[in-house]
CSV table of C-alpha atoms and ligand atoms in Angstrom, one decimal:
chain,number,residue,atom,x,y,z
A,2,MET,CA,11.8,4.5,-9.2
A,3,LYS,CA,10.7,3.9,-5.7
A,4,ILE,CA,9.0,0.9,-4.1
A,5,ILE,CA,6.5,1.8,-1.4
A,6,SER,CA,4.6,-0.8,0.7
A,7,ILE,CA,1.3,0.2,2.2
A,8,ILE,CA,1.3,-1.8,5.4
A,9,ASN,CA,-0.6,-2.3,8.7
A,10,GLN,CA,-1.2,-5.8,10.1
A,11,LYS,CA,-4.5,-4.6,11.4
A,12,GLY,CA,-7.3,-5.5,9.0
A,13,GLY,CA,-9.7,-3.0,7.4
A,14,VAL,CA,-7.8,0.2,8.1
A,15,GLY,CA,-7.7,1.6,4.6
A,16,LYS,CA,-4.6,0.0,3.1
A,17,THR,CA,-6.2,-1.0,-0.2
A,18,THR,CA,-8.2,2.2,-0.5
A,19,THR,CA,-5.0,4.2,0.0
A,20,VAL,CA,-3.1,2.1,-2.6
A,21,ILE,CA,-5.8,2.5,-5.2
A,22,ASN,CA,-6.3,6.2,-4.7
A,23,LEU,CA,-2.7,7.2,-4.3
A,24,ALA,CA,-2.0,5.2,-7.4
A,25,SER,CA,-4.9,6.9,-9.2
A,26,ALA,CA,-4.0,10.4,-8.2
A,27,LEU,CA,-0.3,10.0,-9.1
A,28,SER,CA,-1.1,8.4,-12.4
A,29,GLN,CA,-3.4,11.3,-13.2
A,30,GLN,CA,-0.4,13.6,-12.8
A,31,GLY,CA,1.5,11.6,-15.4
A,32,LYS,CA,3.5,9.4,-13.0
A,33,LYS,CA,3.8,5.8,-14.2
A,34,ILE,CA,2.5,3.5,-11.5
A,35,LEU,CA,2.6,-0.3,-10.9
A,36,VAL,CA,0.4,-1.6,-8.2
A,37,ILE,CA,1.3,-5.1,-6.8
A,38,ASP,CA,-1.5,-6.8,-5.0
A,39,LEU,CA,0.2,-8.8,-2.4
A,40,ASP,CA,-3.0,-9.8,-0.6
A,41,PRO,CA,-4.7,-13.2,-1.2
A,42,GLN,CA,-8.0,-11.3,-0.8
A,43,GLY,CA,-7.3,-9.6,-4.1
A,44,ASN,CA,-9.1,-6.3,-3.1
A,45,ALA,CA,-6.7,-4.0,-5.0
A,46,THR,CA,-7.2,-6.2,-8.1
A,47,THR,CA,-11.0,-5.9,-8.1
A,48,GLY,CA,-10.9,-2.3,-6.9
A,49,LEU,CA,-8.9,-1.5,-10.0
A,50,GLY,CA,-11.5,-3.3,-12.2
A,51,LEU,CA,-9.7,-6.6,-12.8
A,52,SER,CA,-10.6,-10.1,-11.9
A,53,ASN,CA,-9.3,-11.9,-8.8
A,54,THR,CA,-10.6,-15.3,-10.1
A,55,GLU,CA,-8.1,-15.6,-12.9
A,56,LYS,CA,-5.6,-18.4,-13.5
A,57,SER,CA,-3.0,-18.3,-10.7
A,58,ASP,CA,0.1,-18.3,-12.7
A,59,GLN,CA,-0.9,-15.0,-14.2
A,60,THR,CA,-0.7,-13.3,-10.8
A,61,ILE,CA,1.7,-12.4,-8.1
A,62,TYR,CA,1.4,-16.0,-6.9
A,63,GLY,CA,2.9,-17.2,-10.3
A,64,ILE,CA,5.9,-14.9,-9.6
A,65,LEU,CA,6.5,-16.0,-6.0
A,66,ASN,CA,6.2,-19.7,-6.7
A,67,GLY,CA,8.8,-19.3,-9.4
A,68,THR,CA,6.9,-20.1,-12.5
A,69,MET,CA,6.6,-16.6,-14.0
A,70,LYS,CA,8.6,-13.5,-14.5
A,71,ILE,CA,7.3,-10.1,-13.5
A,72,SER,CA,7.2,-8.9,-17.1
A,73,ASP,CA,4.9,-11.8,-18.0
A,74,VAL,CA,2.2,-10.9,-15.5
A,75,ILE,CA,1.9,-7.1,-15.5
A,76,LYS,CA,-1.6,-6.2,-16.7
A,77,LYS,CA,-2.9,-2.9,-17.9
A,78,THR,CA,-5.8,-1.4,-16.0
A,79,LYS,CA,-8.3,0.8,-17.9
A,80,PHE,CA,-6.7,3.8,-16.3
A,81,GLU,CA,-3.8,5.5,-18.0
A,82,ASN,CA,-0.3,5.1,-16.5
A,83,LEU,CA,-1.6,2.5,-14.0
A,84,ASP,CA,-0.6,-1.1,-14.3
A,85,LEU,CA,-1.3,-4.0,-11.9
A,86,ILE,CA,0.1,-7.3,-10.8
A,87,SER,CA,-3.1,-9.0,-9.7
A,88,SER,CA,-3.6,-11.5,-6.9
A,89,ASN,CA,-6.0,-14.2,-5.9
A,90,VAL,CA,-6.7,-16.6,-3.1
A,91,ASP,CA,-4.1,-19.1,-4.2
A,92,LEU,CA,-1.5,-16.8,-2.8
A,93,SER,CA,-2.6,-17.9,0.7
A,94,GLY,CA,-0.9,-21.2,0.1
A,95,LEU,CA,2.5,-19.7,-0.5
A,96,GLU,CA,3.7,-19.7,3.1
A,97,VAL,CA,3.2,-23.4,3.5
A,98,GLU,CA,4.5,-24.3,0.0
A,99,THR,CA,7.8,-22.4,0.5
A,100,ALA,CA,8.4,-23.6,4.0
A,101,GLY,CA,11.6,-25.4,3.0
A,102,ASP,CA,13.2,-22.4,1.3
A,103,ARG,CA,15.5,-20.5,3.7
A,104,ASP,CA,15.7,-17.5,1.4
A,105,ARG,CA,12.0,-17.2,0.8
A,106,ALA,CA,11.8,-13.7,2.4
A,107,PHE,CA,13.9,-12.5,-0.6
A,108,ILE,CA,11.9,-14.0,-3.4
A,109,LEU,CA,9.9,-10.8,-4.2
A,110,LYS,CA,13.0,-8.7,-3.9
A,111,SER,CA,15.0,-10.8,-6.3
A,112,LYS,CA,12.2,-11.0,-8.8
A,113,LEU,CA,11.8,-7.2,-8.7
A,114,THR,CA,15.6,-6.6,-9.0
A,115,ALA,CA,15.7,-8.9,-12.0
A,116,TYR,CA,12.8,-7.2,-13.6
A,117,LEU,CA,14.2,-3.7,-13.0
A,118,ASN,CA,17.6,-4.7,-14.3
A,119,ASP,CA,16.4,-6.5,-17.5
A,120,SER,CA,13.5,-4.5,-18.7
A,121,ARG,CA,13.3,-0.9,-19.6
A,122,ALA,CA,10.6,-0.5,-16.9
A,123,SER,CA,9.7,3.1,-16.6
A,124,TYR,CA,7.6,3.2,-13.5
A,125,ASP,CA,8.0,6.1,-11.1
A,126,TYR,CA,6.4,4.2,-8.2
A,127,ILE,CA,5.7,0.6,-7.4
A,128,LEU,CA,3.0,0.5,-4.7
A,129,VAL,CA,2.6,-2.8,-2.8
A,130,ASP,CA,-0.8,-3.6,-1.1
A,131,CYS,CA,0.0,-5.8,1.9
A,132,PRO,CA,-2.3,-8.3,3.6
A,133,PRO,CA,-3.5,-7.7,7.2
A,134,SER,CA,-0.8,-9.8,8.9
A,135,LEU,CA,2.9,-9.8,9.8
A,136,SER,CA,3.3,-13.1,7.8
A,137,LEU,CA,5.7,-14.1,5.1
A,138,LEU,CA,4.0,-11.9,2.5
A,139,THR,CA,4.4,-8.8,4.6
A,140,VAL,CA,8.1,-9.7,5.3
A,141,MET,CA,8.6,-10.0,1.6
A,142,ALA,CA,7.2,-6.5,1.1
A,143,LEU,CA,9.3,-5.1,3.9
A,144,VAL,CA,12.5,-6.6,2.5
A,145,SER,CA,11.7,-5.3,-1.0
A,146,SER,CA,10.6,-1.8,-0.2
A,147,ASN,CA,12.4,1.6,-0.1
A,148,SER,CA,9.7,2.9,2.2
A,149,LEU,CA,6.5,2.3,4.1
A,150,LEU,CA,3.2,4.1,4.2
A,151,VAL,CA,1.1,3.2,7.2
A,152,PRO,CA,-2.6,3.9,7.2
A,153,LEU,CA,-3.8,4.3,10.8
A,154,GLN,CA,-7.5,4.0,11.5
A,155,THR,CA,-8.5,6.6,14.1
A,156,GLU,CA,-10.0,4.1,16.4
A,157,PHE,CA,-9.2,2.6,19.8
A,158,PHE,CA,-6.4,-0.1,19.6
A,159,ALA,CA,-5.0,1.5,16.5
A,160,LEU,CA,-1.8,2.6,18.3
A,161,GLU,CA,-1.3,-0.7,20.1
A,162,GLY,CA,-1.0,-2.5,16.8
A,163,LEU,CA,1.4,0.2,15.6
A,164,THR,CA,3.9,-0.5,18.4
A,165,GLN,CA,4.1,-4.1,17.2
A,166,LEU,CA,4.5,-3.0,13.6
A,167,MET,CA,7.3,-0.6,14.5
A,168,LYS,CA,9.2,-3.4,16.3
A,169,THR,CA,8.9,-5.7,13.3
A,170,ILE,CA,10.1,-2.9,11.0
A,171,GLU,CA,13.1,-2.3,13.3
A,172,ARG,CA,14.0,-6.1,13.2
A,173,ILE,CA,13.8,-6.1,9.4
A,174,LYS,CA,16.0,-3.0,9.2
A,175,VAL,CA,18.7,-4.6,11.4
A,176,ASN,CA,18.6,-8.0,9.7
A,177,LEU,CA,17.3,-7.7,6.2
A,178,ASN,CA,16.8,-4.2,4.8
A,179,PRO,CA,18.9,-1.5,6.5
A,180,ASP,CA,17.7,1.3,4.1
A,181,LEU,CA,14.0,0.8,4.8
A,182,GLU,CA,12.3,4.1,5.8
A,183,ILE,CA,8.9,5.1,7.0
A,184,GLN,CA,7.4,7.4,4.4
A,185,GLY,CA,4.6,8.4,6.7
A,186,ILE,CA,1.5,7.6,8.6
A,187,LEU,CA,-1.9,8.5,7.2
A,188,LEU,CA,-4.9,8.8,9.5
A,189,THR,CA,-8.0,7.2,8.0
A,190,MET,CA,-11.7,6.9,8.6
A,191,TYR,CA,-11.7,10.0,10.7
A,192,ASP,CA,-15.0,10.9,12.2
A,193,ARG,CA,-15.2,14.5,13.4
A,194,ARG,CA,-18.2,13.8,15.6
A,195,ASN,CA,-16.3,11.1,17.5
A,196,LYS,CA,-14.0,12.4,20.2
A,197,LEU,CA,-12.0,9.2,20.0
A,198,SER,CA,-10.9,10.2,16.4
A,199,SER,CA,-9.3,13.4,17.6
A,200,GLN,CA,-7.8,11.7,20.6
A,201,VAL,CA,-6.1,9.0,18.4
A,202,GLU,CA,-5.0,11.8,16.1
A,203,GLN,CA,-3.4,13.7,18.9
A,204,GLU,CA,-1.6,10.7,20.3
A,205,ALA,CA,-0.3,9.7,16.9
A,206,ARG,CA,0.9,13.3,16.2
A,207,ASP,CA,2.6,13.5,19.7
A,208,TYR,CA,4.4,10.3,19.2
A,209,PHE,CA,5.2,10.1,15.5
A,210,LYS,CA,5.5,13.9,15.0
A,211,GLU,CA,6.1,15.0,11.4
A,212,LYS,CA,5.8,11.5,10.2
A,213,VAL,CA,2.0,11.9,10.4
A,214,TYR,CA,0.6,13.6,7.3
A,215,GLN,CA,-1.4,16.7,7.9
A,216,THR,CA,-4.2,15.4,5.6
A,217,VAL,CA,-6.7,13.2,7.4
A,218,ILE,CA,-9.0,10.9,5.4
A,219,PRO,CA,-12.5,11.2,6.7
A,220,ARG,CA,-15.0,8.4,6.9
A,221,ASN,CA,-16.9,8.8,3.6
A,222,VAL,CA,-19.4,6.3,2.1
A,223,ARG,CA,-18.3,7.1,-1.4
A,224,LEU,CA,-14.9,5.6,-0.6
A,225,SER,CA,-16.5,2.3,0.3
A,226,GLU,CA,-18.8,2.3,-2.8
A,227,ALA,CA,-16.1,2.9,-5.4
A,228,PRO,CA,-14.5,-0.6,-5.3
A,229,SER,CA,-17.7,-2.3,-6.2
A,230,HIS,CA,-17.6,-0.3,-9.4
A,231,GLY,CA,-14.0,-1.4,-10.0
A,232,MET,CA,-12.6,2.1,-9.9
A,233,PRO,CA,-10.8,4.6,-7.7
A,234,VAL,CA,-13.1,7.0,-5.9
A,235,LEU,CA,-11.2,9.8,-7.6
A,236,ILE,CA,-12.9,8.6,-10.8
A,237,TYR,CA,-16.1,7.4,-9.3
A,238,ASP,CA,-16.9,10.7,-7.7
A,239,LYS,CA,-14.0,13.1,-7.8
A,240,ASN,CA,-15.7,15.8,-5.8
A,241,CYS,CA,-16.7,13.8,-2.7
A,242,PRO,CA,-14.9,14.5,0.6
A,243,GLY,CA,-13.1,11.2,0.3
A,244,SER,CA,-11.7,12.1,-3.1
A,245,LYS,CA,-10.7,15.6,-2.0
A,246,SER,CA,-8.8,14.1,1.0
A,247,TYR,CA,-6.9,11.7,-1.2
A,248,TYR,CA,-6.0,14.4,-3.6
A,249,SER,CA,-4.8,16.5,-0.8
A,250,PHE,CA,-2.8,13.6,0.7
A,251,THR,CA,-1.2,13.0,-2.8
A,252,ASP,CA,-0.2,16.7,-2.9
A,253,GLU,CA,1.5,16.3,0.4
A,254,PHE,CA,3.2,13.1,-0.7
A,255,ILE,CA,4.5,14.8,-3.8
A,256,VAL,CA,5.9,17.8,-1.8
A,257,GLN,CA,7.6,15.3,0.5
A,258,GLU,CA,9.0,13.4,-2.5
A,259,ASN,CA,10.4,16.6,-4.0
A,260,LYS,CA,12.1,17.5,-0.7
A,261,ILE,CA,13.7,14.0,-0.5
A,262,GLY,CA,14.7,14.3,-4.1
A,263,SER,CA,16.4,17.7,-3.7
A,264,ALA,CA,18.1,16.6,-0.5
A,265,ALA,CA,19.6,13.6,-2.2
B,15,ATP,N1,-12.3,6.6,4.7
B,15,ATP,C1,-13.2,5.6,4.5
B,15,ATP,N2,-14.5,5.9,4.8
B,15,ATP,C2,-15.4,4.9,4.6
B,15,ATP,N3,-15.1,3.6,4.2
B,15,ATP,C3,-13.8,3.3,4.0
B,15,ATP,C4,-12.8,4.3,4.1
B,15,ATP,N4,-11.6,3.7,3.8
B,15,ATP,C5,-11.9,2.5,3.5
B,15,ATP,N5,-13.2,2.2,3.6
B,15,ATP,C6,-13.9,0.9,3.5
B,15,ATP,O1,-13.5,0.1,4.6
B,15,ATP,C7,-13.2,-1.2,4.2
B,15,ATP,C8,-11.8,-1.5,4.5
B,15,ATP,O2,-10.9,-0.7,3.8
B,15,ATP,P1,-9.7,-1.3,3.0
B,15,ATP,O3,-10.1,-2.5,2.2
B,15,ATP,O4,-9.1,-0.2,2.2
B,15,ATP,O5,-8.8,-1.7,4.2
B,15,ATP,P2,-7.6,-2.7,4.2
B,15,ATP,O6,-6.7,-2.2,5.3
B,15,ATP,O7,-7.0,-2.8,2.9
B,15,ATP,O8,-8.3,-4.0,4.6
B,15,ATP,P3,-7.6,-5.5,4.7
B,15,ATP,O9,-6.8,-5.4,5.9
B,15,ATP,O10,-8.8,-6.4,4.8
B,15,ATP,O11,-6.8,-5.6,3.5
B,15,ATP,C9,-13.5,-1.3,2.7
B,15,ATP,O12,-14.9,-1.7,2.6
B,15,ATP,C10,-13.4,0.1,2.3
B,15,ATP,O13,-14.2,0.4,1.1
B,16,MG,MG1,-6.6,-4.6,1.8
């Protein structure tokens, strides 16, 4: 079992789209997946066909404010092997509400540890969809995760934000989670007609080397339509370029995981 956070403090770079479609592709291969929506926007929740207007205690908020256990709030999606802990806007109050708690960065980790110890949870992967900020919620994800997947939009400013993210990750490694690793960087919203896309790609590959996945996710309107139907694009239109790219990314991910597994 591995906990992977999909993280980038920049908004709208494809975090949620990556969570939903990696989860979907892995679940289609028989892997058992739990998605945790850790964003008050609740986009992963609606994108997987569930409601983000439900009672708060049945969500990640209920877990983090101490009223619920993880096993109480896991919901089945209509997709096989794919479960969800949903989110809603109440989660945005957590930072203020826990201001007096010195150990609050560890709440998610301790809840997950308790769950994994107590239950016979059989998930292969827990994927955490992070909000677009370096706030408490993101720190909770960094503290709880084994590794990080960073979607990088191939646009100007993308790399600037990444430098800041890398600094934060280093700080967390030193102080709170020494084993945290970067799983990889996934280039998203790539536009072949735009020279900037290939420039950003080149810079990212020069700097981050083999950490950048070979697969590049193109800009594809089908990817943006799928969430309004409450389903992964892999189910909405499995032959569109967006789907093909997410399948190819997942293949790369699995090869990488098998390598890590055989080295361990
Ligand atoms: N490759 C793509 N091509 C076209 N549209 C995309 C692509 N990836 C994501 N989108 C769309 O762009 C928007 C932002 O994507 P997404 O919600 O995945 O980003 P995010 O990083 O999770 O955003 P936020 O920071 O707000 O959580 C969404 O409307 C999504 O459907
Ligand atoms: Mg999102």
